[in-house]
Coordinates of C-alpha atoms in Angstrom, one line a residue:
X1 CA 0.0 0.0 0.0
X2 CA 2.8 2.4 0.8
X3 CA 4.4 1.9 -2.6
X4 CA 1.1 2.6 -4.3
X5 CA 0.6 5.8 -2.4
X6 CA 4.1 7.0 -3.4
X7 CA 3.7 7.1 -7.1
X8 CA 2.9 9.9 -9.6
X9 CA -0.3 8.0 -10.5
X10 CA -1.8 8.3 -7.1
X11 CA -0.5 11.9 -7.1
X12 CA -2.5 12.5 -10.3
X13 CA -5.6 10.8 -8.9
X14 CA -5.4 12.9 -5.7
X15 CA -5.0 16.1 -7.7
X16 CA -8.1 15.1 -9.7
X17 CA -10.2 14.6 -6.6
X18 CA -9.1 17.9 -5.1
X19 CA -9.9 19.6 -8.4
X20 CA -13.3 18.0 -8.3
X21 CA -14.2 20.1 -5.2
X22 CA -12.2 23.2 -5.9
X23 CA -14.7 25.1 -8.1
X24 CA -16.9 26.4 -5.3
X25 CA -16.7 30.0 -6.5
X26 CA -18.6 29.0 -9.7
X27 CA -21.7 27.9 -7.7
X28 CA -22.4 31.5 -6.7
X29 CA -25.8 31.4 -8.4
X30 CA -27.1 28.8 -5.9
X31 CA -26.6 30.9 -2.8
X32 CA -26.6 34.4 -4.2
X33 CA -30.3 34.9 -3.4
X34 CA -30.0 34.0 0.2
X35 CA -26.9 36.1 0.5
X36 CA -28.8 39.0 -1.0
X37 CA -31.9 38.6 1.2
X38 CA -30.1 38.0 4.5
X39 CA -27.8 41.0 4.1
X40 CA -30.5 43.3 2.6
X41 CA -28.5 43.9 -0.5
X42 CA -29.8 45.5 -3.7
X43 CA -28.8 44.0 -7.0
X44 CA -25.9 46.5 -7.5
X45 CA -24.4 45.5 -4.1
X46 CA -24.7 41.8 -4.9
X47 CA -22.9 42.4 -8.2
X48 CA -20.2 44.2 -6.3
X49 CA -19.6 41.2 -4.1
X50 CA -19.6 39.0 -7.2
X51 CA -16.9 41.1 -8.7
X52 CA -14.6 40.3 -5.8
X53 CA -15.4 36.7 -6.3
X54 CA -14.1 36.9 -9.9
X55 CA -11.0 38.8 -8.8
X56 CA -10.1 36.2 -6.2
X57 CA -10.7 33.3 -8.6
X58 CA -8.7 34.8 -11.5
X59 CA -5.6 36.4 -9.8
X60 CA -3.3 33.6 -8.7
X61 CA 0.2 35.0 -8.8
X62 CA 0.5 34.6 -5.0
X63 CA -0.2 30.9 -5.3
X64 CA 2.4 30.6 -8.0
X65 CA 5.0 32.3 -5.9
X66 CA 4.3 30.1 -2.9
X67 CA 4.5 27.0 -5.1
X68 CA 7.8 28.0 -6.5
X69 CA 9.2 28.7 -3.1
X70 CA 8.2 25.5 -1.3
X71 CA 9.1 23.1 -4.2
X72 CA 12.5 24.7 -4.7
X73 CA 13.2 24.2 -1.1
X74 CA 12.2 20.5 -1.4
X75 CA 14.4 20.0 -4.4
X76 CA 17.4 21.3 -2.6
X77 CA 16.9 18.8 0.2
X78 CA 17.0 16.0 -2.4
X79 CA 13.5 14.6 -1.8
X80 CA 10.3 14.4 -3.9
X81 CA 8.9 17.9 -3.9
X82 CA 5.4 18.4 -2.4
X83 CA 3.2 21.5 -2.7
X84 CA 1.4 20.6 0.5
X85 CA 1.9 24.1 1.9
X86 CA 0.1 25.5 -1.2
X87 CA -2.9 23.2 -0.5
X88 CA -2.9 24.2 3.2
X89 CA -3.0 27.9 2.3
X90 CA -5.9 27.2 -0.1
X91 CA -7.7 25.1 2.5
X92 CA -7.4 27.8 5.2
X93 CA -8.7 30.5 2.8
X94 CA -11.6 28.3 1.6
X95 CA -12.8 27.5 5.1
X96 CA -12.4 31.0 6.6
X97 CA -14.0 32.8 3.6
X98 CA -17.1 30.5 3.3
X99 CA -17.5 29.9 7.0
X100 CA -17.6 33.6 7.8
X101 CA -20.0 34.1 4.9
X102 CA -22.3 31.3 6.3
X103 CA -22.0 32.8 9.8
X104 CA -23.2 36.1 8.6
X105 CA -26.1 34.6 6.7
X106 CA -27.4 32.6 9.6
X107 CA -26.8 35.4 12.1
X108 CA -24.0 33.8 14.0
X109 CA -22.1 37.0 13.6
X110 CA -23.5 40.5 13.1
X111 CA -24.1 41.6 9.6
X112 CA -20.8 42.7 8.2
X113 CA -20.4 45.9 6.2
X114 CA -20.2 45.4 2.4
X115 CA -16.4 45.9 2.1
X116 CA -15.9 43.1 4.7
X117 CA -18.3 40.8 2.9
X118 CA -16.4 41.5 -0.3
X119 CA -13.2 40.5 1.6
X120 CA -14.9 37.2 2.7
X121 CA -15.8 36.4 -0.9
X122 CA -12.3 37.4 -2.2
X123 CA -10.6 35.1 0.3
X124 CA -13.0 32.2 -0.4
X125 CA -12.6 32.4 -4.2
X126 CA -8.8 33.1 -3.9
X127 CA -8.4 29.6 -2.4
X128 CA -9.3 28.2 -5.8
X129 CA -6.1 29.5 -7.4
X130 CA -4.0 27.7 -4.8
X131 CA -5.7 24.3 -5.4
X132 CA -5.5 24.8 -9.1
X133 CA -1.8 25.9 -9.2
X134 CA -0.7 23.0 -6.9
X135 CA -2.5 20.4 -8.9
X136 CA -1.9 21.6 -12.4
X137 CA 1.8 22.5 -12.0
X138 CA 2.6 19.2 -10.2
X139 CA 0.9 17.3 -13.0
X140 CA 3.0 19.1 -15.6
X141 CA 6.2 18.4 -13.6
X142 CA 5.2 14.7 -13.4
X143 CA 4.4 14.5 -17.1
X144 CA 6.7 17.0 -18.9
X145 CA 6.4 15.1 -22.2
X146 CA 2.6 15.3 -22.1
X147 CA 2.0 18.7 -20.6
X148 CA -1.0 19.5 -22.8
X149 CA -2.7 16.3 -21.9
X150 CA -2.3 16.6 -18.2
X151 CA -3.3 20.3 -18.2
X152 CA -6.4 19.3 -20.2
X153 CA -7.3 16.6 -17.6
X154 CA -6.8 19.0 -14.7
X155 CA -8.5 22.0 -16.2
X156 CA -11.6 20.2 -17.5
X157 CA -12.7 19.3 -14.0
X158 CA -13.8 22.8 -14.4
X159 CA -16.4 23.1 -17.1
X160 CA -20.0 22.0 -17.1
X161 CA -21.1 23.9 -14.0
X162 CA -22.2 26.8 -16.2
X163 CA -24.9 24.4 -17.5
X164 CA -25.4 22.9 -14.1
X165 CA -26.1 26.1 -12.3
X166 CA -28.4 27.4 -15.0
X167 CA -30.4 24.1 -15.1
X168 CA -30.8 24.0 -11.3
X169 CA -31.8 27.7 -11.0
X170 CA -34.1 27.5 -14.0
X171 CA -35.9 24.6 -12.4
X172 CA -36.3 26.3 -9.1
X173 CA -37.1 29.9 -10.1
X174 CA -39.3 31.1 -12.9
X175 CA -37.9 34.6 -12.5
X176 CA -34.3 33.4 -13.2
X177 CA -32.5 35.9 -15.5
X178 CA -30.0 34.4 -17.8
X179 CA -28.3 37.7 -18.4
X180 CA -27.6 38.4 -14.8
X181 CA -26.4 34.9 -14.2
X182 CA -23.6 34.6 -16.6
X183 CA -21.1 36.9 -14.9
X184 CA -21.3 34.9 -11.7
X185 CA -20.3 31.6 -13.4
X186 CA -18.0 32.9 -16.1
X187 CA -14.8 31.4 -14.9
X188 CA -15.6 27.7 -15.7
X189 CA -13.1 26.2 -13.2
X190 CA -14.6 22.8 -13.8
X191 CA -16.8 20.0 -13.6
X192 CA -16.2 20.6 -9.9
X193 CA -19.2 23.0 -10.0
X194 CA -21.4 20.4 -11.4
X195 CA -20.1 17.8 -8.8
X196 CA -20.7 20.2 -6.0
X197 CA -24.3 20.8 -7.3
X198 CA -24.8 17.0 -7.0
X199 CA -23.7 17.3 -3.4
X200 CA -26.3 20.1 -3.0
X201 CA -29.0 18.0 -4.5
X202 CA -28.2 15.0 -2.4
X203 CA -27.5 16.6 1.0
X204 CA -28.9 20.1 1.2
X205 CA -32.5 19.4 0.2
X206 CA -32.8 22.8 -1.5
X207 CA -31.3 24.8 1.4
X208 CA -28.7 27.2 0.0
X209 CA -27.6 28.3 3.5
X210 CA -26.5 24.8 4.3
X211 CA -24.7 24.7 1.0
X212 CA -22.5 27.6 2.0
X213 CA -21.4 25.7 5.0
X214 CA -20.7 22.6 2.8
X215 CA -18.5 24.8 0.6
X216 CA -16.5 25.7 3.7
X217 CA -16.1 22.1 4.8
X218 CA -15.9 19.8 1.8
X219 CA -13.1 21.3 -0.3
X220 CA -11.1 22.0 2.9
X221 CA -11.3 18.4 4.2
X222 CA -10.6 16.9 0.7
X223 CA -7.5 19.0 0.1
X224 CA -6.1 18.5 3.6
X225 CA -6.7 14.7 3.4
X226 CA -5.2 14.1 0.0
X227 CA -2.4 16.7 -0.1
X228 CA 0.2 14.3 1.2
X229 CA -0.3 12.2 -1.9
X230 CA 0.4 15.1 -4.3
X231 CA 4.1 15.0 -5.0
X232 CA 6.5 15.6 -7.9
X233 CA 8.3 12.4 -9.2
X234 CA 11.1 13.1 -11.7
X235 CA 10.6 9.9 -13.7
X236 CA 9.3 9.1 -17.2
X237 CA 7.9 5.6 -18.1
X238 CA 7.2 4.1 -21.4
X239 CA 3.5 3.8 -20.7
X240 CA 2.8 7.3 -19.4
X241 CA 0.7 8.2 -22.4
X242 CA -1.5 5.1 -22.2
X243 CA -2.3 5.7 -18.5
X244 CA -2.9 9.4 -19.2
X245 CA -5.3 8.4 -21.9
X246 CA -7.1 6.2 -19.3
X247 CA -7.5 9.2 -17.0
X248 CA -8.8 11.2 -19.9
X249 CA -11.4 8.6 -20.7
X250 CA -12.6 8.7 -17.1
X251 CA -12.8 12.5 -17.3
X252 CA -15.0 12.3 -20.4
X253 CA -17.2 9.6 -18.8
X254 CA -17.7 11.7 -15.7
X255 CA -18.6 14.7 -17.8
X256 CA -21.1 12.7 -19.9
X257 CA -22.7 11.3 -16.8
X258 CA -23.0 14.7 -15.1
X259 CA -24.5 16.1 -18.3
X260 CA -27.1 13.3 -18.4
X261 CA -27.9 13.6 -14.7
X262 CA -28.4 17.3 -14.9
X263 CA -30.6 17.0 -17.9
X264 CA -32.8 14.4 -16.3
X265 CA -33.0 16.3 -13.0
X266 CA -34.1 19.3 -15.0
X267 CA -36.8 17.4 -16.8
X268 CA -38.0 15.2 -13.9
X269 CA -38.4 16.0 -10.2
X270 CA -36.1 13.4 -8.6
X271 CA -37.1 12.2 -5.1
X272 CA -34.5 12.1 -2.3
X273 CA -33.6 8.5 -3.0
X274 CA -33.1 9.3 -6.7
X275 CA -30.7 12.1 -6.0
X276 CA -28.9 9.9 -3.5
X277 CA -28.4 7.1 -6.0
X278 CA -27.2 9.6 -8.6
X279 CA -24.7 11.0 -6.2
X280 CA -23.4 7.5 -5.2
X281 CA -22.9 6.5 -8.8
X282 CA -20.9 9.7 -9.2
X283 CA -18.7 8.8 -6.3
X284 CA -18.0 5.4 -7.8
X285 CA -17.0 7.0 -11.1
X286 CA -14.7 9.4 -9.2
X287 CA -13.1 6.5 -7.4
X288 CA -12.0 4.8 -10.6
X289 CA -8.7 6.7 -11.0
X290 CA -7.4 4.4 -8.2
X291 CA -7.7 1.5 -10.5
X292 CA -5.5 3.2 -13.1
X293 CA -2.9 4.0 -10.4
X294 CA -2.9 0.4 -9.2
X295 CA -2.5 -0.9 -12.8
X296 CA 0.3 1.5 -13.5
X297 CA 2.2 0.4 -10.4
X298 CA 1.7 -3.2 -11.3
X299 CA 3.2 -2.7 -14.8
X300 CA 6.1 -0.7 -13.4
X301 CA 7.0 -3.5 -11.0
X302 CA 6.9 -6.3 -13.5
X303 CA 10.0 -8.4 -14.1
X304 CA 11.0 -6.2 -17.0
X305 CA 11.5 -3.2 -14.7
X306 CA 9.5 -0.6 -16.8
X307 CA 11.5 2.2 -15.3
X308 CA 14.4 2.9 -12.9
X309 CA 15.5 5.9 -10.9
X310 CA 18.9 6.2 -9.2
X311 CA 18.6 7.0 -5.5
X312 CA 20.0 10.4 -4.5
X313 CA 19.4 12.0 -7.8
X314 CA 16.2 14.1 -7.4
X315 CA 16.6 15.8 -10.8
X316 CA 17.2 12.5 -12.6
X317 CA 14.8 11.7 -15.4
X318 CA 14.6 8.1 -16.6
X319 CA 12.9 6.4 -19.4
X320 CA 11.0 3.2 -19.5
X321 CA 13.5 0.5 -20.5
X322 CA 13.5 -3.2 -20.6
X323 CA 17.1 -3.2 -19.4
X324 CA 16.2 -1.1 -16.3
X325 CA 19.3 1.1 -16.8
X326 CA 19.3 4.8 -16.4
X327 CA 19.8 6.5 -19.7
X328 CA 20.6 10.2 -19.3
X329 CA 20.1 13.2 -17.2
X330 CA 17.7 15.8 -18.5
X331 CA 19.4 18.9 -17.0
X332 CA 18.8 20.7 -20.3
X333 CA 15.2 21.6 -19.2
X334 CA 16.2 22.9 -15.8
X335 CA 18.7 25.3 -17.4
X336 CA 15.8 27.1 -19.1
X337 CA 13.7 27.7 -16.0
X338 CA 12.8 31.4 -15.5
X339 CA 11.1 33.2 -12.7
X340 CA 8.3 35.7 -13.3
X341 CA 10.6 38.7 -13.5
X342 CA 12.9 37.0 -15.9
X343 CA 10.0 35.9 -18.1
X344 CA 8.4 39.4 -18.1
X345 CA 11.5 40.9 -19.7
X346 CA 11.2 38.6 -22.7
X347 CA 9.3 39.3 -25.9
X348 CA 7.7 35.8 -25.8
X349 CA 6.0 36.6 -22.5
X350 CA 4.3 39.7 -23.9
X351 CA 3.4 38.1 -27.2
X352 CA 1.6 35.3 -25.3
X353 CA 0.0 37.7 -22.9
X354 CA -1.3 39.9 -25.8
X355 CA -2.6 36.9 -27.7
X356 CA -4.5 35.8 -24.6
X357 CA -6.1 39.2 -24.1
X358 CA -7.3 38.9 -27.7
X359 CA -8.5 35.3 -27.4
X360 CA -9.5 34.7 -23.8
X361 CA -10.8 38.3 -23.3
X362 CA -13.0 38.4 -26.3
X363 CA -14.2 34.8 -25.7
X364 CA -15.2 35.6 -22.1
X365 CA -16.9 38.8 -23.2
X366 CA -19.0 36.7 -25.6
X367 CA -20.4 34.4 -22.9
X368 CA -21.0 37.3 -20.6
X369 CA -23.3 38.8 -23.2
X370 CA -24.6 35.8 -25.2
X371 CA -28.0 35.8 -23.6
X372 CA -28.6 39.5 -24.2
X373 CA -27.3 39.1 -27.8
X374 CA -29.9 36.3 -28.2
X375 CA -32.6 38.6 -26.8
X376 CA -31.7 41.4 -29.3
X377 CA -32.0 38.9 -32.1
X378 CA -35.4 37.5 -31.1
X379 CA -34.2 34.2 -29.4
X380 CA -36.7 32.8 -26.9
X381 CA -35.8 32.4 -23.2
X382 CA -35.4 28.6 -23.7
X383 CA -33.2 29.1 -26.7
X384 CA -31.0 31.5 -24.7
X385 CA -30.7 29.0 -21.9
X386 CA -29.7 26.4 -24.4
X387 CA -27.0 28.7 -25.7
X388 CA -25.5 28.9 -22.2
X389 CA -25.5 25.1 -21.9
X390 CA -24.0 24.7 -25.4
X391 CA -21.2 27.2 -24.5
X392 CA -20.3 25.1 -21.5
X393 CA -20.2 21.9 -23.5
X394 CA -18.0 23.2 -26.3
X395 CA -15.8 25.1 -23.8
X396 CA -15.3 21.8 -21.9
X397 CA -14.4 19.9 -25.1
X398 CA -12.0 22.8 -26.1
X399 CA -10.1 22.6 -22.8
X400 CA -9.8 18.8 -23.1
X401 CA -9.1 18.6 -26.9
X402 CA -6.7 21.5 -27.0
X403 CA -4.2 19.9 -24.7
X404 CA -4.7 16.3 -25.9
X405 CA -4.5 17.1 -29.7
X406 CA -1.6 19.5 -29.4
X407 CA 0.4 16.8 -27.5
X408 CA -0.2 14.4 -30.4
X409 CA 1.0 16.9 -33.0
X410 CA 3.8 18.2 -30.8
X411 CA 5.4 14.7 -30.9
X412 CA 5.1 14.8 -34.6
X413 CA 7.1 18.0 -34.8
X414 CA 4.4 20.7 -34.7
X415 CA 5.2 23.5 -32.3
X416 CA 2.4 24.0 -29.8
X417 CA 2.0 27.8 -30.4
X418 CA 0.8 26.9 -33.8
X419 CA -2.5 25.8 -32.2
X420 CA -2.9 29.2 -30.6
X421 CA -2.5 30.6 -34.1
X422 CA -5.2 28.2 -35.4
X423 CA -7.7 28.9 -32.6
X424 CA -7.3 32.7 -32.9
X425 CA -7.8 32.5 -36.7
X426 CA -10.9 30.4 -36.1
X427 CA -12.1 32.7 -33.3
X428 CA -12.0 35.6 -35.8
X429 CA -14.6 33.8 -37.9
X430 CA -16.6 32.9 -34.8
X431 CA -17.0 36.6 -33.9
X432 CA -18.0 37.4 -37.5
X433 CA -20.7 34.7 -37.3
X434 CA -22.1 36.3 -34.1
X435 CA -21.9 39.8 -35.7
X436 CA -23.8 38.6 -38.9
X437 CA -27.1 38.1 -37.1
X438 CA -28.4 35.4 -39.6
X439 CA -31.0 33.0 -38.2
X440 CA -29.4 30.4 -35.9
X441 CA -26.1 32.3 -35.9
X442 CA -25.6 32.0 -32.1
X443 CA -25.8 28.3 -32.2
X444 CA -22.9 28.1 -34.6
X445 CA -21.1 31.0 -32.9
X446 CA -21.3 29.4 -29.5
X447 CA -19.7 26.2 -30.8
X448 CA -16.8 28.1 -32.6
X449 CA -16.1 30.6 -29.8
X450 CA -16.6 28.1 -27.0
X451 CA -14.1 25.6 -28.5
X452 CA -11.5 28.2 -29.3
X453 CA -11.8 29.9 -25.9
X454 CA -11.6 26.6 -24.0
X455 CA -8.6 25.4 -26.0
X456 CA -6.6 28.4 -25.0
X457 CA -7.0 27.6 -21.3
X458 CA -5.1 24.3 -21.9
X459 CA -2.7 25.5 -24.5
X460 CA -1.5 28.6 -22.6
X461 CA -0.2 26.8 -19.4
X462 CA 1.4 24.0 -21.5
X463 CA 3.2 26.6 -23.6
X464 CA 4.3 28.5 -20.5
X465 CA 5.9 25.4 -19.0
X466 CA 7.8 24.7 -22.3
X467 CA 9.1 28.2 -23.0
X468 CA 9.8 29.4 -19.5
X469 CA 10.4 26.1 -17.7
X470 CA 8.3 24.2 -15.1
X471 CA 9.9 25.4 -11.9
X472 CA 8.1 28.8 -11.8
X473 CA 5.3 27.8 -14.2
X474 CA 2.6 28.5 -11.5
X475 CA 3.6 32.1 -11.1
X476 CA 4.0 32.8 -14.8
X477 CA 0.8 31.1 -16.1
X478 CA -1.2 32.8 -13.4
X479 CA 0.2 36.1 -14.4
X480 CA -0.6 35.5 -18.0
X481 CA -4.1 34.3 -17.0
X482 CA -4.9 37.9 -15.8
X483 CA -5.3 38.6 -19.5
X484 CA -8.7 36.9 -19.4
X485 CA -10.5 39.2 -16.9
X486 CA -8.6 42.3 -18.2
X487 CA -9.6 41.5 -21.8
X488 CA -13.2 40.7 -20.7
X489 CA -13.5 44.0 -18.9
X490 CA -12.3 46.0 -21.9
X491 CA -14.4 44.2 -24.4
X492 CA -17.6 43.8 -22.3
X493 CA -17.7 47.2 -20.7
X494 CA -15.7 49.5 -22.9
X495 CA -16.8 48.1 -26.3
X496 CA -19.9 46.0 -26.1
X497 CA -21.6 47.9 -23.3
X498 CA -20.6 51.3 -24.6
X499 CA -21.8 50.6 -28.2
X500 CA -25.0 48.9 -27.0
X501 CA -26.0 52.0 -24.9
X502 CA -25.3 54.2 -27.9
X503 CA -28.0 52.5 -30.0
X504 CA -30.4 51.5 -27.2
X505 CA -33.6 53.3 -27.0
X506 CA -37.1 53.1 -25.5
X507 CA -38.2 51.7 -22.2
X508 CA -35.3 50.1 -20.3
X509 CA -32.8 51.3 -22.9
X510 CA -33.4 48.1 -24.9
X511 CA -32.1 47.3 -28.3
X512 CA -33.3 44.9 -30.9
X513 CA -31.8 43.8 -34.2
X514 CA -28.4 43.2 -35.6
X515 CA -27.3 46.8 -35.0
X516 CA -27.1 46.2 -31.3
X517 CA -23.9 44.0 -31.3
X518 CA -22.7 43.9 -34.9
X519 CA -20.1 46.7 -34.6
X520 CA -18.9 45.3 -31.3
X521 CA -18.2 41.8 -32.7
X522 CA -16.7 43.2 -35.9
X523 CA -14.2 45.0 -33.6
X524 CA -13.6 41.8 -31.6
X525 CA -13.1 39.9 -34.8
X526 CA -10.5 42.5 -35.7
X527 CA -8.9 42.1 -32.3
X528 CA -8.9 38.3 -32.6
X529 CA -7.2 38.7 -36.0
X530 CA -4.6 40.9 -34.4
X531 CA -4.1 38.2 -31.8
X532 CA -3.6 35.7 -34.6
X533 CA -0.8 37.8 -36.0
X534 CA 0.8 38.1 -32.5
X535 CA 0.5 34.4 -32.0
X536 CA 2.0 33.8 -35.4
X537 CA 5.0 35.9 -34.4
X538 CA 5.3 33.8 -31.2
X539 CA 5.2 30.7 -33.4
X540 CA 8.0 31.8 -35.6
X541 CA 10.1 33.0 -32.7
X542 CA 9.9 29.7 -30.9
X543 CA 9.9 27.3 -33.9
X544 CA 13.6 26.5 -33.5
X545 CA 13.2 26.0 -29.8
X546 CA 10.3 23.6 -30.2
X547 CA 12.3 21.7 -32.8
X548 CA 15.0 21.1 -30.2
X549 CA 12.3 20.3 -27.6
X550 CA 10.7 17.7 -29.8
X551 CA 14.0 16.0 -30.5
X552 CA 14.7 15.7 -26.8
X553 CA 11.3 14.3 -26.0
X554 CA 11.3 11.9 -28.9
X555 CA 14.7 10.6 -27.8
X556 CA 13.3 9.9 -24.3
X557 CA 10.1 8.3 -25.6
X558 CA 11.7 6.2 -28.3
X559 CA 14.2 4.4 -26.1
X560 CA 12.7 1.3 -24.6

């Protein structure tokens, strides 16, 4: 049992489970109403609290700095690095933030002033960045040759809750407003939101106040319990890709099951026993990664010695070999590690950052406004809700597929930034489709924009680890990720909102027809095309580097 627990496969399974509970900030739509009523907030005040949730969930530079500090210290001591301190920091923030929020809702503490409630929300949501950084970066360190695949696995835990929250609220409230709901669930940190909603269905019996307490307890306990298993193992085995494919298959199965469960729960009114059975089946599916870990360990311990690591060499990388002999040191990758400040003085950092503003920012602005766009074009309420669900599904597939497919082509000699180029070029056409206003355009547009936006969330961290090194990856990719909310603010408020208000008229300053959003999305298409040119420059600048990287990786993977 001890040998099973000390493998990168159990580390991966533990990271997946922590990810499955770490998307609490994206379930805001469930408890926002009780927060509003208990604190006597108006809608504007509630939106202000929600903004601090988004800031906390999207600004993760501190978590990256802490990760780099604690893992560097572990490396120097010559042991397997563990980001347990990062998990503890996240767990403390999660518990404190949500517990104080719950205490204020139930009256355990006096009603806090609005700035203090904003602080509670900021702290609670900020915990998410610590869990995400510890799990994603550890995964990339354990599977450097398949960074895109492991990022896709970790980041997709984050993506159907948009649909899940909408379905749940649509079922429970006839006055639910799609337009107001989207900003509160825009981050998509995973299937975790949908999983937590299954916890809500099974245990809370429709009580959102109890759900806030569950958000304080469940992610905290899960992370504290499993964090000893999350470690960095500097080994490479011949069957890494096969086992990662098995993890990917489980992720897709869980996603499909959650989607089916949510649809059925939205159509039928499940009794308590039905919700309980649904939840138990989900737990069984989530336990299945242990089987993959056990199988991987069995294969590694077979008589052929699938891999070997020399004791006392923490930075030693070995390759699956029937001879069981260490083949070479991979010090080449460590020589390229940069910290955040070193990365920020490079042209490549800013090319990637600008490309992400153009891609992630315009993609997020689209989902923030997609329901109102549908309303202006005459889509029914049900059609607009379907668009929100479709966005989540395609975004989910983009996150998974972007990492998985780019890994396949990377090992065939294609530089990964080329896929940023492709997604931004495609995104340009997606925005033009939305701008056109032809019948059914938003269904096509949600597919194109959703896939492209989701792909960038798996491509960007993988590219960051390859260009700037893995050691400070958490800090650097979290810094680049700020491009998403920054771009969303510029496009949503300064372009879409401004131009909409210019043409709106009548009661409620409403607007109907293609004129409402056409110019905004033509501008965003132009911005996406500019991002395409920027990404193309990044591709040409890094093409030689990726050629060398592919040679090294193929050399490792071809020796058996």
